[in-house]
Coordinates of C-alpha atoms and ligand atoms in Angstrom, one line a residue:
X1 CA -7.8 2.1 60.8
X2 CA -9.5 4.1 58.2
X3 CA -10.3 2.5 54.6
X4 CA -8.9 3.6 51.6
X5 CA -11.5 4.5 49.3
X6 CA -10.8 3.1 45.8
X7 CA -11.2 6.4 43.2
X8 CA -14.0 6.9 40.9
X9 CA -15.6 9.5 38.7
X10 CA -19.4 10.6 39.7
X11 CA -21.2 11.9 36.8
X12 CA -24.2 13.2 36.5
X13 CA -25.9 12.7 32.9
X14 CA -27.7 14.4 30.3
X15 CA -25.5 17.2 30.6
X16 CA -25.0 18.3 26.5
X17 CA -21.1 19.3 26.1
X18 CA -20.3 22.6 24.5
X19 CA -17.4 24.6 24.2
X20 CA -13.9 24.5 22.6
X21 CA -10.6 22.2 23.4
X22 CA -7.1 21.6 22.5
X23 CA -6.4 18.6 22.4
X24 CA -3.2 16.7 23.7
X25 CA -0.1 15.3 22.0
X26 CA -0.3 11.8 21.4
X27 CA 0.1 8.8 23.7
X28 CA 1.5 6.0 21.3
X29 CA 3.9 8.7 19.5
X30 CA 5.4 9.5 22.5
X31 CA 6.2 6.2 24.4
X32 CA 8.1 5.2 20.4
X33 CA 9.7 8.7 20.2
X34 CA 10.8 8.3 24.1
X35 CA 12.2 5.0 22.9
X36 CA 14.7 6.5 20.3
X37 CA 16.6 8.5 22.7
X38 CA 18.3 5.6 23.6
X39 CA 19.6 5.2 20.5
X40 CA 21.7 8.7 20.7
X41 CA 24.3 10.0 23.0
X42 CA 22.7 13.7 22.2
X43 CA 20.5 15.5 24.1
X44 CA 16.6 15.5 22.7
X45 CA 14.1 17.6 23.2
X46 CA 10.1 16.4 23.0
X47 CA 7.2 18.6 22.5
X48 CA 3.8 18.3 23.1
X49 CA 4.2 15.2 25.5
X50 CA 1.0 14.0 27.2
X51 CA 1.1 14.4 31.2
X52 CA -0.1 10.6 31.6
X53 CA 1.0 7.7 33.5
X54 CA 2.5 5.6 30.6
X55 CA 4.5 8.5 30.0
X56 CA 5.7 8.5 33.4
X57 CA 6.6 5.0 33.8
X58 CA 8.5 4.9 30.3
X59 CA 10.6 8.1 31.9
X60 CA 11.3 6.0 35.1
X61 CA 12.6 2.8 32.5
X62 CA 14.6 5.2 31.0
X63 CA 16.2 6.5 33.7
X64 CA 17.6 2.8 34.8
X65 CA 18.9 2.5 31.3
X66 CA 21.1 5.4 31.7
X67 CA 19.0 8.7 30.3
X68 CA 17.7 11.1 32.6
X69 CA 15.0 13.5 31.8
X70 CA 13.6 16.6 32.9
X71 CA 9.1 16.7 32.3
X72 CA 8.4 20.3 32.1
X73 CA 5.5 21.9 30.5
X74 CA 4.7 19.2 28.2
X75 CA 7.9 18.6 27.0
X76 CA 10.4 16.0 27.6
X77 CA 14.3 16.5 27.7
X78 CA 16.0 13.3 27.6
X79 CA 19.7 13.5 28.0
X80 CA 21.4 9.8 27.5
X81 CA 24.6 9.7 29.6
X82 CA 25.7 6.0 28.2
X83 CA 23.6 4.0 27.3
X84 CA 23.8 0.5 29.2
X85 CA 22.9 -3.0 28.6
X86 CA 20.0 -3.7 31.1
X87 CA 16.8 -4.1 31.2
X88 CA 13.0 -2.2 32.3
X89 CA 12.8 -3.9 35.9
X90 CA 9.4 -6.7 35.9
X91 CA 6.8 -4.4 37.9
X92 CA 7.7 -1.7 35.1
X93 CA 7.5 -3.9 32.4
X94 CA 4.3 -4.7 33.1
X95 CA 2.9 -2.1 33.8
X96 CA 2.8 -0.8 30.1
X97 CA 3.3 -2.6 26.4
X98 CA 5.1 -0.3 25.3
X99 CA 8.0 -1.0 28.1
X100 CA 9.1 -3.8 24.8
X101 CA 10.4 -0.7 22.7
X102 CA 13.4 -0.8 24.5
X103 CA 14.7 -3.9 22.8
X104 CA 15.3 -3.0 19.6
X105 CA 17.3 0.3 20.6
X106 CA 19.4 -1.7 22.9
X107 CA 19.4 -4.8 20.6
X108 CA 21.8 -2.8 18.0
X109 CA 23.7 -0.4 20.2
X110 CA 24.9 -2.7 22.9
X111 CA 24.4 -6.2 21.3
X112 CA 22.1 -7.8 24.0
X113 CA 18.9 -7.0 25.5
X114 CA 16.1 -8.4 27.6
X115 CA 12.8 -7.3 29.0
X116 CA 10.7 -9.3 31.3
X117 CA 6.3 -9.9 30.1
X118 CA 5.5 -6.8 28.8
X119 CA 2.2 -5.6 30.0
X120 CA -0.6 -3.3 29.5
X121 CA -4.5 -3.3 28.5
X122 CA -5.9 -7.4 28.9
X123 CA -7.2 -7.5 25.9
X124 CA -6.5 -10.4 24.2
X125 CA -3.0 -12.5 24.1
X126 CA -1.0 -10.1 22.6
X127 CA 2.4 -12.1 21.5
X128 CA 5.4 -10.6 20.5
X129 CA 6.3 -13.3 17.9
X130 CA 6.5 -9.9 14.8
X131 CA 8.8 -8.1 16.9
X132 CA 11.1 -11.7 17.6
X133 CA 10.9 -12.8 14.3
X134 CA 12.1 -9.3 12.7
X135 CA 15.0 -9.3 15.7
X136 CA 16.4 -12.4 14.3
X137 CA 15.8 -11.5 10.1
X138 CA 18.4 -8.9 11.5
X139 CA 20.4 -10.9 12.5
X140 CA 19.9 -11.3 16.2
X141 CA 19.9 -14.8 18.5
X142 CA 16.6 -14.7 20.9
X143 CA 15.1 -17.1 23.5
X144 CA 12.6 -17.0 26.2
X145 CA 13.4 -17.8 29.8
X146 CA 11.1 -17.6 32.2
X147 CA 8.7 -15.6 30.4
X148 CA 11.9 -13.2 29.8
X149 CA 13.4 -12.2 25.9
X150 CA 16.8 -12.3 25.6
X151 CA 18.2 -11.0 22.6
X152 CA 21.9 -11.3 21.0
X153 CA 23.8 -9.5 18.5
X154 CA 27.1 -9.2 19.8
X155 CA 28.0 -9.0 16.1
X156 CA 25.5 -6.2 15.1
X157 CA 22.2 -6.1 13.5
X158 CA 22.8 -6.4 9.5
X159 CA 19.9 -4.7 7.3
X160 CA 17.5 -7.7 5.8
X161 CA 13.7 -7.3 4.0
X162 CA 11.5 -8.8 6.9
X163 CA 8.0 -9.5 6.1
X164 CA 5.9 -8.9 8.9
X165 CA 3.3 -11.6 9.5
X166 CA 1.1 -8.9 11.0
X167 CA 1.1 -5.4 10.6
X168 CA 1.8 -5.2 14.4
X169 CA 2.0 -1.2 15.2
X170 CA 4.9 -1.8 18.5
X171 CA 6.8 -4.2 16.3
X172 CA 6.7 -2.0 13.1
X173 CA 7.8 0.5 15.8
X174 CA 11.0 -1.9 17.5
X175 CA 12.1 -3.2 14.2
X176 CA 12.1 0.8 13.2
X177 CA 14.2 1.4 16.0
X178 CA 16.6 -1.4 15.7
X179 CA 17.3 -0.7 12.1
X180 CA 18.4 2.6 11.6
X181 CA 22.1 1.7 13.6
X182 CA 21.7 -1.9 11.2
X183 CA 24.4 -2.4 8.9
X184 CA 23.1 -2.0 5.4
X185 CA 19.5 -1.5 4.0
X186 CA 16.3 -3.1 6.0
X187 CA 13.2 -3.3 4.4
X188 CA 10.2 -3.8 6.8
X189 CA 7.0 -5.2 4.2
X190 CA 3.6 -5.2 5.7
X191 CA 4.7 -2.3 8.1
X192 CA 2.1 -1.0 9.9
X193 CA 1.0 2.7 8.7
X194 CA -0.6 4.4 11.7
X195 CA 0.1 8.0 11.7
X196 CA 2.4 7.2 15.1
X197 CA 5.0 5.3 13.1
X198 CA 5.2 8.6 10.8
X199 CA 5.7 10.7 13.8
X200 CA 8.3 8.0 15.1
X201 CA 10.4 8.4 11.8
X202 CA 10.2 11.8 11.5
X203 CA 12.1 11.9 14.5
X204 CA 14.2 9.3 14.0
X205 CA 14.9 11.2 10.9
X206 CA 15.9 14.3 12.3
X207 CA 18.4 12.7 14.4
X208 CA 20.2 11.4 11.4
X209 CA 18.2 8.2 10.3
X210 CA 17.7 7.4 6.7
X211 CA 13.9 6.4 6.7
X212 CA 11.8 6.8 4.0
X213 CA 8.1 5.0 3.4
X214 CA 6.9 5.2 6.9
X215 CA 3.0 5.6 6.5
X216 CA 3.0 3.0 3.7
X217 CA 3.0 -0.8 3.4
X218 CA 6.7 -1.0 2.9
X219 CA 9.2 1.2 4.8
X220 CA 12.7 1.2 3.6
X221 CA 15.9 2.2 6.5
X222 CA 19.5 2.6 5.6
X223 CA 21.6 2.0 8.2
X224 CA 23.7 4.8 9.6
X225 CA 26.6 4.9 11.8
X226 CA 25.2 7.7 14.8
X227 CA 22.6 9.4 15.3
X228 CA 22.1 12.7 17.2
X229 CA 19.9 14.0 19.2
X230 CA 16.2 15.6 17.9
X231 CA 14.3 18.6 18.5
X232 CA 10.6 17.1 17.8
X233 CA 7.0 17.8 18.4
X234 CA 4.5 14.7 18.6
X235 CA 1.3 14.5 16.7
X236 CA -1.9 15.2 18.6
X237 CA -3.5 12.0 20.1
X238 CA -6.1 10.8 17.5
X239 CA -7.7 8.8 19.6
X240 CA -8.3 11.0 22.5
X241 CA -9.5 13.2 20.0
X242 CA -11.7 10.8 18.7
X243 CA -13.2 10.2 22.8
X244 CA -14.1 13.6 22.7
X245 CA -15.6 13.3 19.5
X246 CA -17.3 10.5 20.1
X247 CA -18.5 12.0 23.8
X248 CA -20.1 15.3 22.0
X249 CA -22.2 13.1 19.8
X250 CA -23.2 10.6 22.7
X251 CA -24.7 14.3 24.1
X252 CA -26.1 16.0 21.7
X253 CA -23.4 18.6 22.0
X254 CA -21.8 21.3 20.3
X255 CA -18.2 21.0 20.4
X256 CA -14.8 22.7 18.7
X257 CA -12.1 20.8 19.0
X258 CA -8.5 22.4 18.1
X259 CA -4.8 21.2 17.7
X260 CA -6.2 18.1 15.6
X261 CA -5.3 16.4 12.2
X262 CA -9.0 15.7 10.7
X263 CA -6.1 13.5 7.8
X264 CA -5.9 10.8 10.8
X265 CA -9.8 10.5 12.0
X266 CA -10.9 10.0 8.9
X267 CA -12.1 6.6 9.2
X268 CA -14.1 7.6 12.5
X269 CA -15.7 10.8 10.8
X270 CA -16.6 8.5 8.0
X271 CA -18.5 6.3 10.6
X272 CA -19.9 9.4 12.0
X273 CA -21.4 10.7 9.3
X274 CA -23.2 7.7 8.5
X275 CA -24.6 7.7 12.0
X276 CA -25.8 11.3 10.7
X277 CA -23.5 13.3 12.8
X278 CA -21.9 16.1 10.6
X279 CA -18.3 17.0 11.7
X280 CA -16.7 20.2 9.9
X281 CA -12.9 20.5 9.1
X282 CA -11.0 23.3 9.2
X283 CA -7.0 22.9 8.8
X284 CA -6.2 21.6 12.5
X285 CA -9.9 22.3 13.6
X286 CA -13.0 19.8 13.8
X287 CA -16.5 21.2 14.8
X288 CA -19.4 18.7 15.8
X289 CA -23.0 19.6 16.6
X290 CA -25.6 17.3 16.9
X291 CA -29.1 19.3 17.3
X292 CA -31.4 17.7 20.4
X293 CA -34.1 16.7 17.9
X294 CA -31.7 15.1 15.5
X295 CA -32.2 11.5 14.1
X296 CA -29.1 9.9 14.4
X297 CA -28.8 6.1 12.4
X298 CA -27.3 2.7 13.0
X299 CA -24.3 1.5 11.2
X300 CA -22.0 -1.2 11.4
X301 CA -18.5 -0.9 12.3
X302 CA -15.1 -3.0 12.1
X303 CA -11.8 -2.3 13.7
X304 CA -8.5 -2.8 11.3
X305 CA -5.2 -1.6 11.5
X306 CA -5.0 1.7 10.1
X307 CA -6.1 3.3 8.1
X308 CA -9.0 1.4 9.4
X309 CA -11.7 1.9 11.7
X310 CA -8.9 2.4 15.2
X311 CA -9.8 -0.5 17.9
X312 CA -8.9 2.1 20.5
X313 CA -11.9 3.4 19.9
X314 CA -14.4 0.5 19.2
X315 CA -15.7 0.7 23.0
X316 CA -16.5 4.6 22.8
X317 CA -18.1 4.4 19.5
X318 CA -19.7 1.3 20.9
X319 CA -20.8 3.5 23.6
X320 CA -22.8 6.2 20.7
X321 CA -24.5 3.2 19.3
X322 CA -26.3 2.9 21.8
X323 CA -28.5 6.3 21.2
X324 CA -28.8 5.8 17.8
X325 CA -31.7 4.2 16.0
X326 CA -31.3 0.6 14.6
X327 CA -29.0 -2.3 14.6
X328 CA -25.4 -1.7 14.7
X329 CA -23.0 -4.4 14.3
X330 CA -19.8 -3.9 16.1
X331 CA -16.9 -6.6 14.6
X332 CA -13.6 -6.6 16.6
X333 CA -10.9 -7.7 14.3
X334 CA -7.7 -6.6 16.0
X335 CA -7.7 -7.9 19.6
X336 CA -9.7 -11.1 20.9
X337 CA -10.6 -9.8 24.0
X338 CA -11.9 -6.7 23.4
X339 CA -15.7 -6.0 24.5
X340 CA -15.4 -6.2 28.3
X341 CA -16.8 -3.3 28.5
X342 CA -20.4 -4.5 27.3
X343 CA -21.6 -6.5 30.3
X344 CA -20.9 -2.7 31.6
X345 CA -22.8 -0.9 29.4
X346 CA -26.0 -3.2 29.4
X347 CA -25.8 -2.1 33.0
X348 CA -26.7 1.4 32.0
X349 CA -30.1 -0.6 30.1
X350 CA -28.1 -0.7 26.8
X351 CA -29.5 -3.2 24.3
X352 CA -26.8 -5.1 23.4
X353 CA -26.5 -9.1 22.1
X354 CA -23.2 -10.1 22.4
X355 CA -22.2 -12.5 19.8
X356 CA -18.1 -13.5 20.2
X357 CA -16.6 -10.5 18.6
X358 CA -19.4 -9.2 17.0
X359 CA -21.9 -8.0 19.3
X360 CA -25.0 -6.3 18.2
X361 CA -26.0 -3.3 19.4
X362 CA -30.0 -2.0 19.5
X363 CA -31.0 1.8 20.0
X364 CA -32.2 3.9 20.4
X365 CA -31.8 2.8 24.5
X366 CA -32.7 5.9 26.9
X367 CA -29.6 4.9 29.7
X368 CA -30.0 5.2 33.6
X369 CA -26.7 5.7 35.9
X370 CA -25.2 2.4 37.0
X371 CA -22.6 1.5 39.0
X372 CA -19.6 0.3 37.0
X373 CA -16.1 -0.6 36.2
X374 CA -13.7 -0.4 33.7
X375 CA -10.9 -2.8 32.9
X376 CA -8.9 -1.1 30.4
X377 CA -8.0 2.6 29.0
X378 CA -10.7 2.3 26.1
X379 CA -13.1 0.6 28.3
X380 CA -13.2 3.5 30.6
X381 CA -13.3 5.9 28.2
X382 CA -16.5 4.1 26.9
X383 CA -18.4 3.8 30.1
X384 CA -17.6 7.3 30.7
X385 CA -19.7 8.2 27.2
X386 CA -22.3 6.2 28.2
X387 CA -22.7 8.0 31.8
X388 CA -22.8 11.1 30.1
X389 CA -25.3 10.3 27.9
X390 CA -27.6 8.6 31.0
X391 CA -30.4 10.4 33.4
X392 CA -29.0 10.4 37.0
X393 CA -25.9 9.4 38.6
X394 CA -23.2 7.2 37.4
X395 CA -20.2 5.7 39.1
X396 CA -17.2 4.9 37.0
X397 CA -14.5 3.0 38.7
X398 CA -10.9 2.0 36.7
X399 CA -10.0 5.5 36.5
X400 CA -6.6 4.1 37.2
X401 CA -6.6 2.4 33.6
X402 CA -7.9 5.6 32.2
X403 CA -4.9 7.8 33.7
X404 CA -2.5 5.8 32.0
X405 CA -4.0 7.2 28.5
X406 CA -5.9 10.0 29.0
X407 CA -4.3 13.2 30.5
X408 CA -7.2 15.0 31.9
X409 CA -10.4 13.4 29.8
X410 CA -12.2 14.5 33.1
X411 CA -11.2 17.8 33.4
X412 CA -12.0 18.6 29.4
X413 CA -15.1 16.9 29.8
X414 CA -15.9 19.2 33.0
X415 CA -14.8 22.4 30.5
X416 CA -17.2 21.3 28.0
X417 CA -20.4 21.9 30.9
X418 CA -20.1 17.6 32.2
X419 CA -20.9 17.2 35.6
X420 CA -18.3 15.1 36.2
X421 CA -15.8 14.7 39.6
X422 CA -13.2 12.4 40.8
X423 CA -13.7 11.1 44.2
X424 CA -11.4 9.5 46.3
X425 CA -7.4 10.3 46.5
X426 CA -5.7 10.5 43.1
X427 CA -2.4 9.0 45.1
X428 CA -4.1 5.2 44.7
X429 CA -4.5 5.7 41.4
X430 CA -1.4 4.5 40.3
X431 CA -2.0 0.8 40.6
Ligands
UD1_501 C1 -0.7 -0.5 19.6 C2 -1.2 0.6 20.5 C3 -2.6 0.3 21.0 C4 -3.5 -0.1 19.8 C5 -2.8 -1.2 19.0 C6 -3.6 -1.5 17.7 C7 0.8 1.6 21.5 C8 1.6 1.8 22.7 N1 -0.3 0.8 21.6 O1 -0.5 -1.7 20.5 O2 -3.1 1.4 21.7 O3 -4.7 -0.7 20.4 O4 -1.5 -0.7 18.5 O5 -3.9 -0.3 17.0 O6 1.1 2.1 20.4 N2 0.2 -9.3 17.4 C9 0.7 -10.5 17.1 N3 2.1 -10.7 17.2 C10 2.9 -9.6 17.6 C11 2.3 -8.4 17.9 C12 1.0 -8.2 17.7 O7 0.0 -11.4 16.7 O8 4.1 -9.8 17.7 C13 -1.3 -9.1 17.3 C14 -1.9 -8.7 18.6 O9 -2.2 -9.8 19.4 C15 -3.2 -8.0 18.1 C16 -2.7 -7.3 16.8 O10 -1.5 -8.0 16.4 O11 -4.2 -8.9 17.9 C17 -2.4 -5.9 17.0 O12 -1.4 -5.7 17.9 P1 -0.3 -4.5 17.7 O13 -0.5 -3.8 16.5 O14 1.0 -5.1 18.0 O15 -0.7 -3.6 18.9 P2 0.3 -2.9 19.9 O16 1.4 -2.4 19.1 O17 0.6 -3.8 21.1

């Protein structure tokens, strides 16, 4: 019987990355954008879709709920052939967060819906009490068996202004959904204004939708009777962009990235420049090089909702800190459970106090390849910047959590001069 070797990626450090990359479309625009096919009976088209596992598994919930699709190419053709009540089966569920965005759609075009636990990065508790609350302002009936939502309109959803407790990005992104077939005029207050929820109305827009606010505090939807179908291209992934970003500085590289809005980064190239790394914009350009002598600084850090400082990439940027000089203190503000990956990185020889959610990281720390493992897509994408930036060899395992996020971070990384290689069979990664 021969043993199945669980993946990993071998990197050997100290490599600095130079060159030039386009980035990918965007992750968390696509899974929302995916979403609002269901409310049409219209073809759609999607451009620019990352070639990632979330994708994948939101293409395979589709398909039970009655809209095939064809992945070509980056782009997704969706074509609904009746939408039907149902729901995402359990394992698929919870194999993403995301899986939840099918509520709202199916809420207000078939007047019931249900999904099992949604799942996705452990990272903290991650309740869906926004999204609820906001189904019943509109009118809906919902309860919890078993750990499953069941929602109710068999009336229809009627427009209502909902203040959300929380500016929660998938629940600004359900309640979204759910209104634009509402009767009447919703107003969602304390919206969340990530750049995703612009992409998502945009869309939504095209197909017919009356949105206007998305991107500020207070987005207003008129309901409409149909919508068609949309021809739409995401936004590129800001936070993989951001990784990369993050990875060039953690190296002392030289790097061009291209296909980027330097409009959604800002709060990380803020951060960066404090550290002392200089980024240059161009329209849909950034450039970062750090010289090898260069003095890079300590500065503290918290992660918000946008237009904040993005949690999704606290761990990478945690990562950086580590080669700076001085005391960085790192505050997680949007998840609970968010610095797993630090026992990780202190196994590289980083300096680094914990202290609840605000660990304190000391550098300058020269790292030495280590052994470790990743528990979620960000966490990965950290320990991967910090084995980069190590002498000797590293072995990162969780590349299964990183696949669901990142289309090919290794395989940039390797065109950027990393010495970086996935061992083991890519067909157990998807776990
Ligand atoms: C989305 C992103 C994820 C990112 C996060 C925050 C997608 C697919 N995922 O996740 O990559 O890290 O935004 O930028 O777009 N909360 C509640 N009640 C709710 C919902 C959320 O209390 O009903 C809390 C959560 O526990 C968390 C905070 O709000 O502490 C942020 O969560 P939320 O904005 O909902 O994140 P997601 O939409 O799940």
């Amino acid at each position: 019987m021969s043993a199945v070797t669980e993946p990993y990626f071998k990197i050997d450090g100290l490599r600095r990355l130079n060159g030039v990359l386009r980035v990918n479309g965007a992750k968390n625009a696509a899974l929302p954008c995916l979403a609002a096919s269901l409310l049409s009976d219209e073809p759609s088209r999607l451009r620019w879709v990352p070639d990632i596992e979330d994708v994948h598994r939101f293409l395979e919930i589709l398909s039970v709920l009655g809209v095939e699709s064809e992945f070509e190419d980056n782009e997704v053709v969706v074509r609904p052939s009746g939408v039907c009540e149902g729901s995402p089966p359990d394992a698929l569920a919870a194999a993403l967060r995301a899986s939840f965005l099918v509520m709202g759609p199916l809420l207000v075009r078939t007047g019931m819906a249900s999904c099992g636990t949604p799942g996705g990065d452990v990272i903290g508790a991650r309740p869906l009490d926004v999204h609820l609350a906001g189904f019943r302002a509109l009118g809906a009936e919902v309860e919890s068996v078993g750990g499953r939502t069941i929602a109710r309109a068999p009336t229809g959803l009627r427009g209502a202004t909902f203040v959300l407790d929380y500016p929660s990005v998938l629940g600004t992104e359900n309640l979204l959904l759910a209104a634009t077939l509402a009767k009447g005029r919703t107003r969602l207050v304390n919206a969340a204004m990530e750049p995703e929820i612009v992409c998502l109305a945009d869309a939504l827009n095209q197909m017919g939708a009356r949105i206007s606010g998305a991107g500020d505090h207070t987005i207003t939807i008129d309901g409409v009777e149909r919508l068609s179908g949309a021809d739409h291209e995401l936004i590129p992934d800001r936070i993989e962009s951001g990784s990369l970003l993050i990875a060039a500085a953690a190296t002392r590289g030289q790097v061009c990235l291209q296909g980027v809005r330097p409009d959604h980064l800002e709060a990380l190239l803020g951060k960066l420049g404090e550290t002392g790394v200089e980024v240059r914009r161009a329209p849909a350009q950034l450039d970062i090089g750090v010289g090898a002598n260069a003095r890079l600084l300590a500065t503290n850090l918290q992660s918000l909702p946008y237009p904040g400082f993005a949690t999704d990439l606290q761990a990478p940027m945690t990562a950086l800190l580590t080669q700076v000089e001085g005391t960085s203190v790192v505050h997680e503000r949007v998840f609970e459970n968010r610095m797993q990956h630090l026992g990780e990185l202190r196994k590289f020889g980083a300096n680094i106090i914990a202290g609840g959610a605000a660990p304190v990281v000391i550098g300058p720390t020269p790292l030495s390849g280590a052994v470790v493992r990743g528990t979620d897509i960000r966490a990965t994408a950290a320990l991967i910047v910090a084995a980069l930036a190590a002498e000797g060899e590293s072995r990162i395992y969780g590349v299964n959590h990183l696949s669901r996020g990142y289309a090919d971070l290794a395989g940039q990384l390797r065109g950027l001069g990393a010495d970086i290689e996935l061992v083991g069979s890519a067909d157990t990664l998807a776990n």
